[in-house]
Coordinates of C-alpha atoms in Angstrom, one line a residue:
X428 CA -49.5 -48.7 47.5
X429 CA -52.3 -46.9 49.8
X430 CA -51.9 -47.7 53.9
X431 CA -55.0 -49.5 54.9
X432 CA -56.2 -48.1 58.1
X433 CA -55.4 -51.4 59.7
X434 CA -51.7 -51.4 58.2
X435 CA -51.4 -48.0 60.1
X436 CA -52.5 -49.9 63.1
X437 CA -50.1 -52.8 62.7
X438 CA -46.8 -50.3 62.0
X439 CA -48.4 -48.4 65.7
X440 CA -48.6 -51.4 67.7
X441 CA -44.9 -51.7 67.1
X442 CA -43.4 -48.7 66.9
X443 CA -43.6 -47.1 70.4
X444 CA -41.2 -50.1 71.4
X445 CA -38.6 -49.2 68.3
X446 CA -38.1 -45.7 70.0
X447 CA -37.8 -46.6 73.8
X448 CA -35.4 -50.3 73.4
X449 CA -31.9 -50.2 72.4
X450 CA -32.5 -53.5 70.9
X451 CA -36.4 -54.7 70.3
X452 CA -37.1 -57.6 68.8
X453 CA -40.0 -57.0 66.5
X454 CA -41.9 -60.1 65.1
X455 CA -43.5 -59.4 61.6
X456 CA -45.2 -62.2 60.6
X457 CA -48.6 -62.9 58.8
X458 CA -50.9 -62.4 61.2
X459 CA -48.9 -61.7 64.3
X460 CA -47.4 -58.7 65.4
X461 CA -45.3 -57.4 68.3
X462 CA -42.2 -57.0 70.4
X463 CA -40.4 -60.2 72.2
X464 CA -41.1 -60.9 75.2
X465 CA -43.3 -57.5 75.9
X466 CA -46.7 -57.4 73.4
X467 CA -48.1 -59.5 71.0
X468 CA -50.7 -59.1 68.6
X469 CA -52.8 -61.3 66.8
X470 CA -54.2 -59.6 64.1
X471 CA -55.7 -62.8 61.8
X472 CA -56.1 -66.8 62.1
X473 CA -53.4 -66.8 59.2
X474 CA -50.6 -66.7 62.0
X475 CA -52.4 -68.8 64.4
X476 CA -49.7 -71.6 64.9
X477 CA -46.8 -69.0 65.3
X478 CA -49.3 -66.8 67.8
X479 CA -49.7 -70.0 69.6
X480 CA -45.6 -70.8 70.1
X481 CA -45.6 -67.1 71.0
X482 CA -48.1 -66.9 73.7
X483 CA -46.8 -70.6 75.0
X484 CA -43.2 -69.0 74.8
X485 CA -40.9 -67.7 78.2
X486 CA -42.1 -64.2 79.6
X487 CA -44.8 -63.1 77.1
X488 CA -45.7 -59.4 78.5
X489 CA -49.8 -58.4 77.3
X490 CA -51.5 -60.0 74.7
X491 CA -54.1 -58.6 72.2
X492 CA -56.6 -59.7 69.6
X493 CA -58.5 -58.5 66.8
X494 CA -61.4 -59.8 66.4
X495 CA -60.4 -60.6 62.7
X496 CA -58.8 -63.5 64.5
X497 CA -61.7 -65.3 66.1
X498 CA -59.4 -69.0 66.3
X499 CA -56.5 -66.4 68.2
X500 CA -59.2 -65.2 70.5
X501 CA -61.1 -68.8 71.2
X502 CA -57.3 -70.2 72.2
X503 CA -56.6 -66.9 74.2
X504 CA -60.0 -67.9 75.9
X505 CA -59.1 -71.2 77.1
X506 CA -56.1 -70.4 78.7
X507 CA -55.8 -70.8 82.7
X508 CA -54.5 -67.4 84.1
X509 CA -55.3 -65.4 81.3
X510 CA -58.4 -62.6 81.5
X511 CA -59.5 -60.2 78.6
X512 CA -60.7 -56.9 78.1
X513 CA -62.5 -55.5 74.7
X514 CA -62.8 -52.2 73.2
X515 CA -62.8 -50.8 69.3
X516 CA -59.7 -50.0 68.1
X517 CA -59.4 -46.9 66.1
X518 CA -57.2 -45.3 63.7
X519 CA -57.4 -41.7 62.2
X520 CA -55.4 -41.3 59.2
X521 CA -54.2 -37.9 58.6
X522 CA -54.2 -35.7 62.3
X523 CA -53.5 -32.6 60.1
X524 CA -57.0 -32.7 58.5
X525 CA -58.4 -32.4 62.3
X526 CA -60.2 -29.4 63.1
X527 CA -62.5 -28.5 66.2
X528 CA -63.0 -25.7 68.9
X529 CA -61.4 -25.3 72.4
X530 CA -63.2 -26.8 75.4
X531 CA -66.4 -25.0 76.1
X532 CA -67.7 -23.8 78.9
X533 CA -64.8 -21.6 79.9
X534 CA -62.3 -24.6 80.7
X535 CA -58.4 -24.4 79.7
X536 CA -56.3 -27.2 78.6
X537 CA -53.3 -27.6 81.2
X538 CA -50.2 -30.0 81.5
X539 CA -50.5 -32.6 83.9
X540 CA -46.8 -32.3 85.9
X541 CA -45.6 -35.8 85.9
X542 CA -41.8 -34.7 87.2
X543 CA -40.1 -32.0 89.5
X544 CA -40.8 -29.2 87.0
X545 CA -41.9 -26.2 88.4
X546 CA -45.0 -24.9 86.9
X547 CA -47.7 -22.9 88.2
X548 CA -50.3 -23.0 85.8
X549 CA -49.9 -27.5 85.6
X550 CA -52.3 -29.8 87.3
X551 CA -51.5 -32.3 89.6
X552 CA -51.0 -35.8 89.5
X553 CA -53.4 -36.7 91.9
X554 CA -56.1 -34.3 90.6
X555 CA -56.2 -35.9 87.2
X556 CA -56.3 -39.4 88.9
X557 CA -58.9 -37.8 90.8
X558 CA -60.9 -37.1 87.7
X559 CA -60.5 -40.3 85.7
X560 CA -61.7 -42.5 89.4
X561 CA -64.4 -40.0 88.8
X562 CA -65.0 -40.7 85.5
X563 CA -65.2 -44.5 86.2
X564 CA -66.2 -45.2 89.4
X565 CA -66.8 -48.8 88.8
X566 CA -63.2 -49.4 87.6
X567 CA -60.8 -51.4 90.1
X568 CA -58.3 -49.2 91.2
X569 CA -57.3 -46.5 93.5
X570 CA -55.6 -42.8 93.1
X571 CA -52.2 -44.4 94.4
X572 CA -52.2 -47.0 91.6
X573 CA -53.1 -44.2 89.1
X574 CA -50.7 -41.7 90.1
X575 CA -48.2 -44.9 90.1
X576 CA -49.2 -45.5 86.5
X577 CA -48.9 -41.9 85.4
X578 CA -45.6 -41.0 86.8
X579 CA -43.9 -44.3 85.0
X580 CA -45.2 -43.1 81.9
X581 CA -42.2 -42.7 79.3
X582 CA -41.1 -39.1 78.8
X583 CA -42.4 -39.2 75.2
X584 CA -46.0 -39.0 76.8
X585 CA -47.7 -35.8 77.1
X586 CA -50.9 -35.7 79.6
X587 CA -53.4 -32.9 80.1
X588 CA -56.1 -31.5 81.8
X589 CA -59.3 -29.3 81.1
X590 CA -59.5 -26.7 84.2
X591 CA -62.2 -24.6 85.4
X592 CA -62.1 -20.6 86.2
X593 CA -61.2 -21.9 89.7
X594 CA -57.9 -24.1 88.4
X595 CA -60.0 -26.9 89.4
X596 CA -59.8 -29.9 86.9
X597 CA -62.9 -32.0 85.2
X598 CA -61.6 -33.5 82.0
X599 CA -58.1 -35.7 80.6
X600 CA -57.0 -36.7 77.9
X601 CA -53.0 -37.4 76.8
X602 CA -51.0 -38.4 73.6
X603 CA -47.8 -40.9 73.7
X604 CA -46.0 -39.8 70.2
X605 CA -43.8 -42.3 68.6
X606 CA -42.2 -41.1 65.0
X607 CA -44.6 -40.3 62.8
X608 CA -47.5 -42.0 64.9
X609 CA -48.9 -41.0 68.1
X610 CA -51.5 -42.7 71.1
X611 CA -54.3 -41.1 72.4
X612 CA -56.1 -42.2 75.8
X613 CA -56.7 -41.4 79.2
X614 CA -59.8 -39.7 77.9
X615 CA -62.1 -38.8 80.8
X616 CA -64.9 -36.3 82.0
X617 CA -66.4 -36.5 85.5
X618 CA -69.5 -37.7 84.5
X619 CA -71.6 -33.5 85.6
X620 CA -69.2 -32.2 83.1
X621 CA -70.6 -34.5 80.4
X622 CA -72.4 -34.1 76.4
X623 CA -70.9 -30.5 76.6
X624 CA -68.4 -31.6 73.7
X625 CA -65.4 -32.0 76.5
X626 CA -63.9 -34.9 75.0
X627 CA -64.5 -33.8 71.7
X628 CA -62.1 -30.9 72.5
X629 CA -59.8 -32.6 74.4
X630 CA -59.4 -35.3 72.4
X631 CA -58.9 -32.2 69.4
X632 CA -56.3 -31.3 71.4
X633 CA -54.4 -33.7 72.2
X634 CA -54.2 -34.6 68.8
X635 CA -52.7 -31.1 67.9
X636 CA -50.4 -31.6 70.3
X637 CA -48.8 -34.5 68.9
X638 CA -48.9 -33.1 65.5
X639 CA -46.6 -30.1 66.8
X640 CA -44.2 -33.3 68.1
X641 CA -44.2 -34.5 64.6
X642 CA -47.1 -37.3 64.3
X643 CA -48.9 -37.9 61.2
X644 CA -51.1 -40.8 62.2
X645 CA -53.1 -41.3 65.7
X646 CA -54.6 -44.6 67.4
X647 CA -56.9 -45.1 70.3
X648 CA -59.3 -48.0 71.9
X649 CA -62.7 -46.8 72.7
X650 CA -65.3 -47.7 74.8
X651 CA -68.7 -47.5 73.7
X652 CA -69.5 -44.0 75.6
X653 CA -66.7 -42.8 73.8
X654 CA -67.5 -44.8 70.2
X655 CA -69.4 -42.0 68.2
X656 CA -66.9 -38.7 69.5
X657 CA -64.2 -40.1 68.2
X658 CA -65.7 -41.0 65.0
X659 CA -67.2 -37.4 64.6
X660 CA -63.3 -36.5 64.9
X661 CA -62.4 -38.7 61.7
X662 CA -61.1 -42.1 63.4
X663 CA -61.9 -45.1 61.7
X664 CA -62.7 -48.6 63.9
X665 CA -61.2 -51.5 62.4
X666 CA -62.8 -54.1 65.1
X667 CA -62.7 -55.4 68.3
X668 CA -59.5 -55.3 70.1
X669 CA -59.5 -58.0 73.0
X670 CA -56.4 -57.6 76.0
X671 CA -55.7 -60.5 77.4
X672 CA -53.5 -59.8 80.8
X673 CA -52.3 -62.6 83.1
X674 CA -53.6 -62.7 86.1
X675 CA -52.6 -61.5 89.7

């Protein structure tokens, strides 16, 4: 039987936390997906009552939607505390058939040095915060929060950096492999480094990166800005994904 893009999806929402817990429990029901207590994911109305006794349940983590699930979404509306965030998520079926150039304009893809390592030639944490503030000014957050996030990353991420001549970094981009699937995001240009085919690359290479750490199938959520690269790159939208986070 041929893999859907969306079955892809659904086996990659769930796999990351199969590698990182001793003991996940993974709900696979129709229509829901996820991991107890942690991420749940409403992929159709089909599952609506169990998503329901899910998201009503004791210590639910995050909570998405596709919007292939329009009753899921409409519930997840209504709820007090709750506030949601939408992009397209993506799925690009075979990373081996990937092909594109380096970064132009004389940049160098770097590692981002999340722990004590010494290396001279990796970029900092708070340069590539730096960079994706930059990228999105209007987002609500600061470089602290950013470096916070980056450094609790698990180990099976892998973050990087397009640098200048000068070492001086303008583009990120990283890959969270799990198995035979792998993550890509914290894709981001400053915005004068833009239409230059930056992300294209980076995105290219974080792609072969993961490959060469044994993935076979990638994910991502895209913005609008970054809609049509990654489709130029072969990843297919299956629809809206909608992330519903309690709030503070």
């Amino acid at each position: 039987m041929v893999e859907t893009a969306l079955d892809i999806y659904l086996d990659a929402f769930v796999a990351p936390r199969r590698h990182e817990l001793d003991s996940p429990v993974v709900l696979n029901a129709p229509g829901v997906r996820g991991v107890a207590l942690i991420r749940l994911l409403g992929s159709d109305d089909s599952g609506y009552d169990r998503f329901v006794a899910e998201v009503n349940g004791p210590g639910r983590g995050v909570v998405f939607v596709l919007d292939q699930a329009p009753r899921c979404n409409e519930f997840m509306r209504t709820q007090p505390g709750w506030s949601g965030h939408s992009e397209m998520a993506m799925v690009l079926r075979d990373i081996q058939a990937v092909s594109g150039s380096e970064p132009p304009n004389g940049l160098v893809l770097r590692p981002v040095i999340r722990g004590s390592a010494d290396n001279e030639q990796a970029v900092s944490l708070k340069r590539a915060a730096d960079v994706a503030i930059a990228s999105d000014p209007s987002a609500p957050t600061s470089p602290e929060e950013v470096i916070s996030w980056l450094s609790g990353l698990p180990d099976s991420v892998r973050v990087f950096a397009a640098v200048d001549q000068k070492g001086i970094a303008h583009a990120t981009a990283a890959c969270h492999v799990f198995g035979e699937y792998t993550q890509i995001f914290f894709v981001s240009t400053e915005p004068e480094w833009r239409r230059r085919g930056i992300g294209h690359a980076m995105t290219v290479g974080v792609l072969r990166a993961a490959a060469s750490l044994g993935a076979r199938h990638a994910i991502l959520h895209a913005t609008e800005d970054g809609l049509s690269v990654y489709k130029r790159i072969g990843f297919e939208p299956i629809g809206m994904l909608t992330r519903y986070s309690r709030d503070e």
